[in-house]
Every structure is written in C-alpha cells, then in structure tokens.
Coordinates of C-alpha atoms in Angstrom, one line a residue:
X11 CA 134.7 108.2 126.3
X12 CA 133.5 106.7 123.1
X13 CA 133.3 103.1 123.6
X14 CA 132.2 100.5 120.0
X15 CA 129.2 98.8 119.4
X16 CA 129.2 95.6 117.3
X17 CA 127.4 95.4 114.2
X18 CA 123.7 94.3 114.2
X19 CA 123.3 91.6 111.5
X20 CA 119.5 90.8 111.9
X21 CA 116.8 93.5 111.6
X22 CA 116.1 93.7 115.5
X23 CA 112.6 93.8 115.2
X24 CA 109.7 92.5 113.2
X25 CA 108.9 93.5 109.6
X26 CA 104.9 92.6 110.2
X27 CA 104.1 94.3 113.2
X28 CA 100.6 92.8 114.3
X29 CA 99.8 96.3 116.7
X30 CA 101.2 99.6 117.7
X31 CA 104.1 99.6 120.0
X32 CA 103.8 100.1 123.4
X33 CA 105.8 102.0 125.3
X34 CA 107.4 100.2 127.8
X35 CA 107.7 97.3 124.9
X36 CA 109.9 99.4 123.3
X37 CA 111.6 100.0 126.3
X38 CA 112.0 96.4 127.7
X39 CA 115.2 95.6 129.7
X40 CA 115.5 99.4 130.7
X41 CA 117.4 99.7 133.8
X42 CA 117.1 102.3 136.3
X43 CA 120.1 101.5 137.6
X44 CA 122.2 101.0 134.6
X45 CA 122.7 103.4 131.3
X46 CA 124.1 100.7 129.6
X47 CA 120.8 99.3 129.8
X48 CA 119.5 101.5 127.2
X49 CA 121.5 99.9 124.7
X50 CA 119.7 96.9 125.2
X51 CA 116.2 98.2 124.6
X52 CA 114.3 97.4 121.6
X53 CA 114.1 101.1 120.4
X54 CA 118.0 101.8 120.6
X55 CA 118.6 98.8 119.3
X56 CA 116.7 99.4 116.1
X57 CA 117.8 103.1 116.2
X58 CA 121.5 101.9 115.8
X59 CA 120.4 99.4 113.2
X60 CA 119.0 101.9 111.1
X61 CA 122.5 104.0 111.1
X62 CA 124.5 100.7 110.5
X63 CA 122.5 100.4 107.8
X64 CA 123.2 103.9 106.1
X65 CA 119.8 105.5 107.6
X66 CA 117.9 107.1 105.1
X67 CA 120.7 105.9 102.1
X68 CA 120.2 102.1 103.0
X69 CA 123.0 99.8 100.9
X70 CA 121.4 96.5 101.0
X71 CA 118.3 95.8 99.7
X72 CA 117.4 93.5 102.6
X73 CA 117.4 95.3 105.1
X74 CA 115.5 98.1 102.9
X75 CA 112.8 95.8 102.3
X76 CA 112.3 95.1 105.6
X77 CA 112.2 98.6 106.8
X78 CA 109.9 99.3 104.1
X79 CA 107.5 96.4 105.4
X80 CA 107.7 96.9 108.9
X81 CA 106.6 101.1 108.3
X82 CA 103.8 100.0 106.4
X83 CA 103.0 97.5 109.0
X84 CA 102.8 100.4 111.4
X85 CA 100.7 102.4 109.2
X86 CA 98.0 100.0 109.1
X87 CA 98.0 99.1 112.6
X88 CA 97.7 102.5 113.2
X89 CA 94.6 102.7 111.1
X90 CA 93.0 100.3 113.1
X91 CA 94.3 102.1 116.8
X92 CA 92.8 105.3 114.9
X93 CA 89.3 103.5 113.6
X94 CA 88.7 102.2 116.8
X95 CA 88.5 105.7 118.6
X96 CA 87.0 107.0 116.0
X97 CA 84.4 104.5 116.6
X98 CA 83.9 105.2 120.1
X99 CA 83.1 108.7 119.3
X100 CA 87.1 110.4 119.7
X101 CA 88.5 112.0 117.3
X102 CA 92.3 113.4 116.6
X103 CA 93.6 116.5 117.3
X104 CA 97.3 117.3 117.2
X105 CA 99.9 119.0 119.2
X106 CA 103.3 120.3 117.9
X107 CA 105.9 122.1 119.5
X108 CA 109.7 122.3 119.9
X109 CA 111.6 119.4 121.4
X110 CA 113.9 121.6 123.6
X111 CA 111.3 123.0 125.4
X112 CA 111.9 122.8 129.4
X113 CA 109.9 120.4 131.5
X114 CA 107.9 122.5 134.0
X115 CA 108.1 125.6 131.5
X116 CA 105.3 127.7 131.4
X117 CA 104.8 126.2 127.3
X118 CA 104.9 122.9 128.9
X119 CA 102.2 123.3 131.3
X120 CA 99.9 124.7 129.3
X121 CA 100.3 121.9 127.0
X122 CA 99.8 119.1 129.1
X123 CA 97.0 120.6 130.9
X124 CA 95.2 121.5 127.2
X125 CA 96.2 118.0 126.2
X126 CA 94.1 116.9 129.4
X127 CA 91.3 118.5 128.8
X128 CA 91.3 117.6 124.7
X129 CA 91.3 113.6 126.0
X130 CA 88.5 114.4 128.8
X131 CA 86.2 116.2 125.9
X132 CA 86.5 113.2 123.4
X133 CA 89.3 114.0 121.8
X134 CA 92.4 111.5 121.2
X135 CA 95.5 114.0 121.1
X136 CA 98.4 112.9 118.9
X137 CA 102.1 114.1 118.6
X138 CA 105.2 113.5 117.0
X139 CA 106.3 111.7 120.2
X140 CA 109.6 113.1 120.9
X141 CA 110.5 115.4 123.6
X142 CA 109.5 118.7 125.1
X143 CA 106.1 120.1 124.0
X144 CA 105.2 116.2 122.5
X145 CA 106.3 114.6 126.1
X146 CA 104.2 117.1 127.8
X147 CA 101.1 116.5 125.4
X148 CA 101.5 112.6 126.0
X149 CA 101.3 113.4 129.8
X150 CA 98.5 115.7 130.1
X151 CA 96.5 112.7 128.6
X152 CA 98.1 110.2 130.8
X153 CA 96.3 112.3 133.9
X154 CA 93.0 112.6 131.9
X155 CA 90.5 111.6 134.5
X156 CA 92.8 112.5 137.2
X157 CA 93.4 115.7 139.4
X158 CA 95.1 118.9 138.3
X159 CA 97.5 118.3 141.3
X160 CA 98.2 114.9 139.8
X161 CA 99.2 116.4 136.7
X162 CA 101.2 118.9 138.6
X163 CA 102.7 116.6 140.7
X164 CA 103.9 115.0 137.9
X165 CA 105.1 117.8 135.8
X166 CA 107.3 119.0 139.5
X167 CA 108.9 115.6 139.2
X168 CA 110.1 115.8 135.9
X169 CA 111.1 119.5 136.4
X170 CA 113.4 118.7 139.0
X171 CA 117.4 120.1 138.1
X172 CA 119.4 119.3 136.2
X173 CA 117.3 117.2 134.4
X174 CA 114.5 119.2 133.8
X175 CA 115.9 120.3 129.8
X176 CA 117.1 117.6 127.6
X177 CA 120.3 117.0 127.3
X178 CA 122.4 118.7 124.5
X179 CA 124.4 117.5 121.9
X180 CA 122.5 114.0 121.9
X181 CA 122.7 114.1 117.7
X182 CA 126.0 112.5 118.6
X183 CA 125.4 109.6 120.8
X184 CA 125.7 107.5 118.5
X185 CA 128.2 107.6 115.8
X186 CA 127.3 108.5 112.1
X187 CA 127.9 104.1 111.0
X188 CA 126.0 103.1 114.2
X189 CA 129.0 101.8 115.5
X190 CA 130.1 103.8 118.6
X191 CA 128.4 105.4 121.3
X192 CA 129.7 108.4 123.8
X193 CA 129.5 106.9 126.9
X194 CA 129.0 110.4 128.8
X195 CA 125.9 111.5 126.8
X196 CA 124.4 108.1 127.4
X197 CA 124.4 108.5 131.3
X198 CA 122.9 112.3 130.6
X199 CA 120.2 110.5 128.6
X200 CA 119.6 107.5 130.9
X201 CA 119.4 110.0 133.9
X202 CA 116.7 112.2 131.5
X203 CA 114.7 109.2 130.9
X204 CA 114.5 107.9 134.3
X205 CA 111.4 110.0 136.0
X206 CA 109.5 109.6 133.0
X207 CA 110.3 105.6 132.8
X208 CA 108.8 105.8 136.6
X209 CA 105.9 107.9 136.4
X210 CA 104.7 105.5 133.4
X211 CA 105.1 102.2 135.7
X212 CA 103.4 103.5 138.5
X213 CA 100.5 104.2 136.2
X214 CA 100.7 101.4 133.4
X215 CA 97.7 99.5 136.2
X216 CA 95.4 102.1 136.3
X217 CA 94.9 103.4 132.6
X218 CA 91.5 103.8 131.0
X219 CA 89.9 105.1 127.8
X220 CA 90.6 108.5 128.2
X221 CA 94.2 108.0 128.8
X222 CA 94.7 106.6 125.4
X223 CA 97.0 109.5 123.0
X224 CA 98.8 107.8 119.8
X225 CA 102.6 109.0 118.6
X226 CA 104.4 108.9 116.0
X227 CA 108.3 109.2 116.7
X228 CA 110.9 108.5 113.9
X229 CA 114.4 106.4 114.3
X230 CA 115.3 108.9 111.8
X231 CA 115.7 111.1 114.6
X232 CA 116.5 108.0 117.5
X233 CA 119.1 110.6 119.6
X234 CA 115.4 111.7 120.4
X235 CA 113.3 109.4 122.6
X236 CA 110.1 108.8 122.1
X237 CA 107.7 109.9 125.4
X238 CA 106.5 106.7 126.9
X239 CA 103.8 108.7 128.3
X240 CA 102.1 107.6 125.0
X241 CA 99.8 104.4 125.3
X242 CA 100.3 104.0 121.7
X243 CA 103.0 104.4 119.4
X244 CA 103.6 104.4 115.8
X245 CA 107.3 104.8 115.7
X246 CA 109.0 104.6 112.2
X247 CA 112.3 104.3 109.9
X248 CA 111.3 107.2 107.4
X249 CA 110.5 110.6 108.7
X250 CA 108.6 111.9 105.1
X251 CA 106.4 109.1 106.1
X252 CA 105.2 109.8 109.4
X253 CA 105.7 113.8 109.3
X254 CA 102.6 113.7 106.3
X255 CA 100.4 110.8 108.0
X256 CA 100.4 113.2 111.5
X257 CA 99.3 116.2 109.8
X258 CA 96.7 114.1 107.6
X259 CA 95.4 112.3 110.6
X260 CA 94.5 115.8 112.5
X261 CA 91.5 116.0 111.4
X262 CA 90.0 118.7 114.2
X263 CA 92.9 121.2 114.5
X264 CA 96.4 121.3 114.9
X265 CA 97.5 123.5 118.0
X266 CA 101.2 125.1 117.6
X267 CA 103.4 125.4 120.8
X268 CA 106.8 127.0 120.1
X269 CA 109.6 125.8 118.5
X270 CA 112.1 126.3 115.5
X271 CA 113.1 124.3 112.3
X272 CA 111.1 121.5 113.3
X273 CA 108.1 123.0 113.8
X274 CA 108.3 126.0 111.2
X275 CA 108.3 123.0 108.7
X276 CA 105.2 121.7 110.3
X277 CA 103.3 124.6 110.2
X278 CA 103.9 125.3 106.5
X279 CA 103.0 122.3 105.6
X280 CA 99.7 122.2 107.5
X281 CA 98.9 125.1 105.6
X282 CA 99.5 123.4 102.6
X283 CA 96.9 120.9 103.7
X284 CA 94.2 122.9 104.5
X285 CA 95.0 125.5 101.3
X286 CA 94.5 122.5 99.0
X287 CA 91.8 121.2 101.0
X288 CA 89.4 118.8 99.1
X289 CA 86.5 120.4 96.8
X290 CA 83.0 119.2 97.1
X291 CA 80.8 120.2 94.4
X292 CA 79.8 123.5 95.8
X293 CA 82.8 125.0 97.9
X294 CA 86.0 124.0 99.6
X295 CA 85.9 121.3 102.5
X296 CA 85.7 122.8 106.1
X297 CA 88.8 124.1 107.2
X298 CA 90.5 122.7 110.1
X299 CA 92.0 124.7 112.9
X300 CA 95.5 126.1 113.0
X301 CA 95.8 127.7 116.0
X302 CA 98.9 129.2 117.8
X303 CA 100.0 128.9 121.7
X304 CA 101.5 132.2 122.8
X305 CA 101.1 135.9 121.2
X306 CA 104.7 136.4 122.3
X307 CA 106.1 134.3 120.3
X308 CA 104.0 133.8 117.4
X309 CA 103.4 137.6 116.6
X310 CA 106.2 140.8 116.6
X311 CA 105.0 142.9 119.4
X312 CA 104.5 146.7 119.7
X313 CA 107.6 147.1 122.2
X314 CA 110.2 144.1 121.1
X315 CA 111.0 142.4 123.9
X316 CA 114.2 140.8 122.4
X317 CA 113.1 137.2 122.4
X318 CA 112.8 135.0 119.3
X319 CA 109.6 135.5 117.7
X320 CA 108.4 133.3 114.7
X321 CA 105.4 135.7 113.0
X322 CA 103.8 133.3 110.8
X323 CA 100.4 135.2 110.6
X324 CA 102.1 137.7 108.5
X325 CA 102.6 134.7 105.8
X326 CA 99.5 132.6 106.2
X327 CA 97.3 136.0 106.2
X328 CA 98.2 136.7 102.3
X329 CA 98.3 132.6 101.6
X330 CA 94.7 132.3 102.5
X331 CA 92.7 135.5 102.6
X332 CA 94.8 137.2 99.6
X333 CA 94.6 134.2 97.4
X334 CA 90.5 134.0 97.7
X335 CA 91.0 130.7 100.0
X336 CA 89.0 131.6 102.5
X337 CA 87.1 134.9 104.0
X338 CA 89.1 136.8 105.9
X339 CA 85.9 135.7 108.9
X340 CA 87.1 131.9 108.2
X341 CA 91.0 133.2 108.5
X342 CA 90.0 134.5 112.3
X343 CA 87.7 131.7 113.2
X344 CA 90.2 129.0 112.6
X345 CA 93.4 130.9 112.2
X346 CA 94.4 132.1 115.6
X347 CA 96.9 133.1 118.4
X348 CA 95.7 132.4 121.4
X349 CA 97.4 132.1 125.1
X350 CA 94.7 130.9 127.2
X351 CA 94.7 126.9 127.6
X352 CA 90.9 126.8 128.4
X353 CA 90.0 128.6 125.3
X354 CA 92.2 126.7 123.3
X355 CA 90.4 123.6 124.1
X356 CA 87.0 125.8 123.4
X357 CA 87.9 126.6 120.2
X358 CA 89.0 122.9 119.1
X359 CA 85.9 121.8 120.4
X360 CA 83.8 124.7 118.1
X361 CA 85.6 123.9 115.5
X362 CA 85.5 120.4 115.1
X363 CA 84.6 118.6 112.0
X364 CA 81.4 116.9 112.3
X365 CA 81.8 112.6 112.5
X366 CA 81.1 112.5 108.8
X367 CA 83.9 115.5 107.9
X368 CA 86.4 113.7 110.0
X369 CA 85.2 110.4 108.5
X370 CA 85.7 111.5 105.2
X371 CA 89.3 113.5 105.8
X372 CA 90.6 110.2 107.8
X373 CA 89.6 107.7 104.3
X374 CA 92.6 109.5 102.4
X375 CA 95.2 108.1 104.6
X376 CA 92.9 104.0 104.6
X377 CA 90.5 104.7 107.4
X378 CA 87.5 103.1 105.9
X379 CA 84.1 101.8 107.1
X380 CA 83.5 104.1 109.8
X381 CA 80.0 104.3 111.0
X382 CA 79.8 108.0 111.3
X383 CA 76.1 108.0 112.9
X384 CA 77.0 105.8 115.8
X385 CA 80.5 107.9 116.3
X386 CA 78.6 111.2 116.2
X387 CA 76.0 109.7 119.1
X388 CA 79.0 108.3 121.2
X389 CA 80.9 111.8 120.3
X390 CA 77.9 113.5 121.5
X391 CA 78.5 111.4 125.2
X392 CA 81.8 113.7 125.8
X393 CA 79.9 116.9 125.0
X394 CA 77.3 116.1 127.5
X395 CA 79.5 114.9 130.5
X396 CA 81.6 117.9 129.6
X397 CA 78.4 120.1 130.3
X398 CA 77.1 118.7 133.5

C-alpha cells in the first residue's frame, strides 16, 4: 500500500552542525515495535526532505543553501573527529565493498574480523556507511577489544532468516517527490534494521577508543541506511562530495571487498589517486595500498567457475607499470589480491605511511597542525602491544 507523506517545509536538521552525528541521534524515536517509527527519525526525515526538495536538482535556493552549509559543516567536524585520532597515534584506513552483500557471508566475516583487527593495531577504519561489506566493517570495530566469539555472536544474530540480506527494491520506498512511501517495504526495512538497532544499545555503555570507526553515508542514496555500528558519522546531501573526501582521507590503504557499480567506480577512482599521486622533488609520493579481498572474484580463474568475476588487475597492471608509474616490484607490494584476513591486516600495517606521509596526504582535504612526532610515538604504542 502506498500511503502520502506531507510536505516538509523546514530543513529538518541544522545547517551548522557543531559535531559528527551519532548514530543513535540520527536514529532517535526509532521504535522496535513500530515501522512507522522510522519515519519519525531524524535521518528519514531529512532523507525525504532532500527528495521533496528535487535531490540533487534542488528548485529553491533556500533550501540549497542550507544543504550546502550543513555538508560543509560536516566536513569540518569531520576534520576535527579525523585530527584527533590522528593525534592519538590512529590513522585511516578504508573498507569498500558491495551493499548487497549477505550478513554472515563468508565476505562479511572476513570483513568485520579484518576491520577488528585494523582498529586493535591503531588503525581507525572508515566506510561509506551503508550496508553489507560497510555494516560489517563498522561492526568488526565495534568488538575491537572484545572476543572473536563476541564478534561471532553478533554477526549469527544479524544472519538470522529472512533478514540476513537487505531487502530489495528499497530505491522505491519513497516516492521520486518525497511524497509517498510503500508501506510494505518500510516493515521489510524496519524488521532489517531492528538487530542492528539492538546490538548498538546494548553496547552504546561500554565503548572505548578502539571502538571508534567514522562513516560517511549519503541521503543521496537514503533507501540505504546508514550502519549505526559507526561511532561517528559524517552523513551528507551530495554524494561527489563525500565519495572524493573517503578516498582522500584513506591515507594507509584502501581494501576492496566485492561488489558491482558501486564499487567498480570506487576502485577506478582510487587508482586515479594514487596514479596522480603528489611529486616531491625527487620522485612520486609513497603509494598507498590497493589491495583486493578474494582471488575469486577479483581475478578470471584457470577453470571458470561461472560466478561473476570483476578482473581489475588486468586494467590497473598497464595503468601503472605500463605507463612508468611505478615498478612493476611497487605494483606487487601495494597492488594485491589477497584472501587471507590476517595477512590483509599485515600488509596494511607494512605498508602504512609513516605519521609525517599521512600528515601530509590528510592537509589536502584541511587536516592541519598535526604533530607528526608525538602521533608517530603514540602510533608506535599499537605496534608494541600488537607484538607482546
């Protein structure tokens, strides 16, 4: 049943946002009980502001202007969230991967239990905050610090049937104008939602420092809920905005779980960031790690086993060894396919930009006045505990 929703008339949220979001702030008046509920929230209710308003082709200049402020808003506040790990010696690494991907699948494990590790080796994981492969990134650093069977526990929660994919055809919950909703899809969604929104408030009193993992969802995309397994998010109105600020800000490797369009894009234009890397006045700046969960699906393999396979190697090979960007040794140091989670996290750790690399890569996008000898001696801290 498609049931109308009345027009918003104020911007339901503030243009100056004085800190990140958190999650459950975005998800305020959520009712376990009640899908209708989710209507209510702060995040749906800006989501169908933003399609009243024309989404990306915004009409009045108002409400433009006050989309425009409050994304910027974010972006600075997310500066600060960033400056302040950096500061305490954790620095970002990213996580990308489809948002279809099946809770309890063996893609999602291995993500949340790499993105576990990442946080307990000094390492702030980031994602674009949606879904699959980003929910299960946000949740492997929600049980840093903790057990592997609370992770698993967790993860067999969530994996329970039928709610254990997300729910299809969600791109039309809401109506094109932001003016109707399908009142079936909302229950599918509600009933999605509802482990995760429990997990989160049984933990919300016992978070520490290593629990911290920033995202960056999009309204543009609002059919999509953010994970509120993320302390910290950075949701905006503009995707081109947030899609280029989470590759910037990954300064110590990018790891690529499977997925399709979405993802694709994302890996081709993380190439494009490290090809054009910045010149110092000898040679290129290090080159930051692209590396690429599951030979299966990220190579063509001797015997086809007639899955979907996404060969990108075949394309970055030429890009950056043919073109004299880097030696084909630099192309299999930071260029790889790998399937193991612990050596994932190995390899990140190898590879990682020294305090000063990362605090010069992270200036371009505003994060400034970073003391990169005292976040090198509190990075060091992780490496040691991760050695006893």
């Amino acid at each position: 049943m498609i049931t109308p929703l009345e027009k918003i008339s104020h911007p339901p949220f503030n243009p100056i946002h004085n800190k990140l979001y958190n999650p459950l702030e975005l998800l305020k008046g959520f009712n376990p009980d009640n899908p209708q509920s989710l209507l209510t929230t702060p995040d749906f209710q800006c989501f169908i502001y933003f399609h009243q308003q024309g989404g990306t082709t915004i009409s009045d200049p108002y409400a433009a202007m006050m989309e425009a402020m409050h994304d910027t808003s974010v972006v600075r506040e997310m500066n600060a969230f960033l400056a302040a790990e950096l500061e305490a010696g954790r620095r970002p690494v990213a996580i990308m991967g489809g948002h279809q991907e099946k809770r309890g699948s063996t893609a999602y494990c291995k993500v949340a239990r790499i993105a576990k590790k990442l946080s307990e080796s000094g390492f702030v994981v980031v994602s674009g905050g949606g879904p699959g492969c980003m929910e299960a990134t946000h949740l492997g650093a929600l049980h840093a610090g903790r057990s592997a069977d609370s992770l698993e526990s967790a993860i067999n929660r969530l994996a329970k049937e039928p709610y254990d994919a997300f729910p299809q055809n969600m791109q039309h919950l809401i109506g094109k104008d932001g003016r109707s909703v399908q009142e079936e899809l909302l229950k599918e969604l509600h009933a999605w939602m509802l482990p995760a929104w429990e997990i989160v408030n049984e933990l919300k009193d016992q978070l520490t420092p290593l629990n911290r993992s920033l995202a960056l969802p999009t309204w543009h995309y609002g059919h999509e809920p953010f994970t509120p397994f993320a302390t910290h998010v950075a949701k905006y109105f503009l995707n081109s905005i947030r899609e280029d600020v989470l590759l910037t800000l990954a300064s110590c490797g990018i790891i690529f779980s499977e997925g399709r369009g979405g993802t694709i894009q994302e890996v081709f234009q993380d190439a494009s960031h490290v090809y054009y890397r910045d010149k110092d006045a000898d040679s290129k700046a290090p080159i930051t790690s692209m590396l690429f969960l599951d030979s299966k699906f990220w190579t063509v393999p001797d015997v086809p086993d007639q899955g979907l396979h996404m060969p990108v190697l075949d394309l970055l090979y030429p890009l950056f060894v043919g073109t004299n960007n880097m030696t084909e040794e630099e192309f299999k140091r930071y260029i790889r396919v790998v399937d193991d989670a612990d050596e994932v996290v190995d390899i990140i750790i190898e590879n990682a930009h020294s305090a000063s690399q990362v605090v010069h890569k992270l200036a371009r996008i505003g994060i400034t006045n970073i003391d990169s000898k005292l976040m090198a001696e509190r990075a060091e801290t992780f490496v040691n505990q991760r050695n006893i």
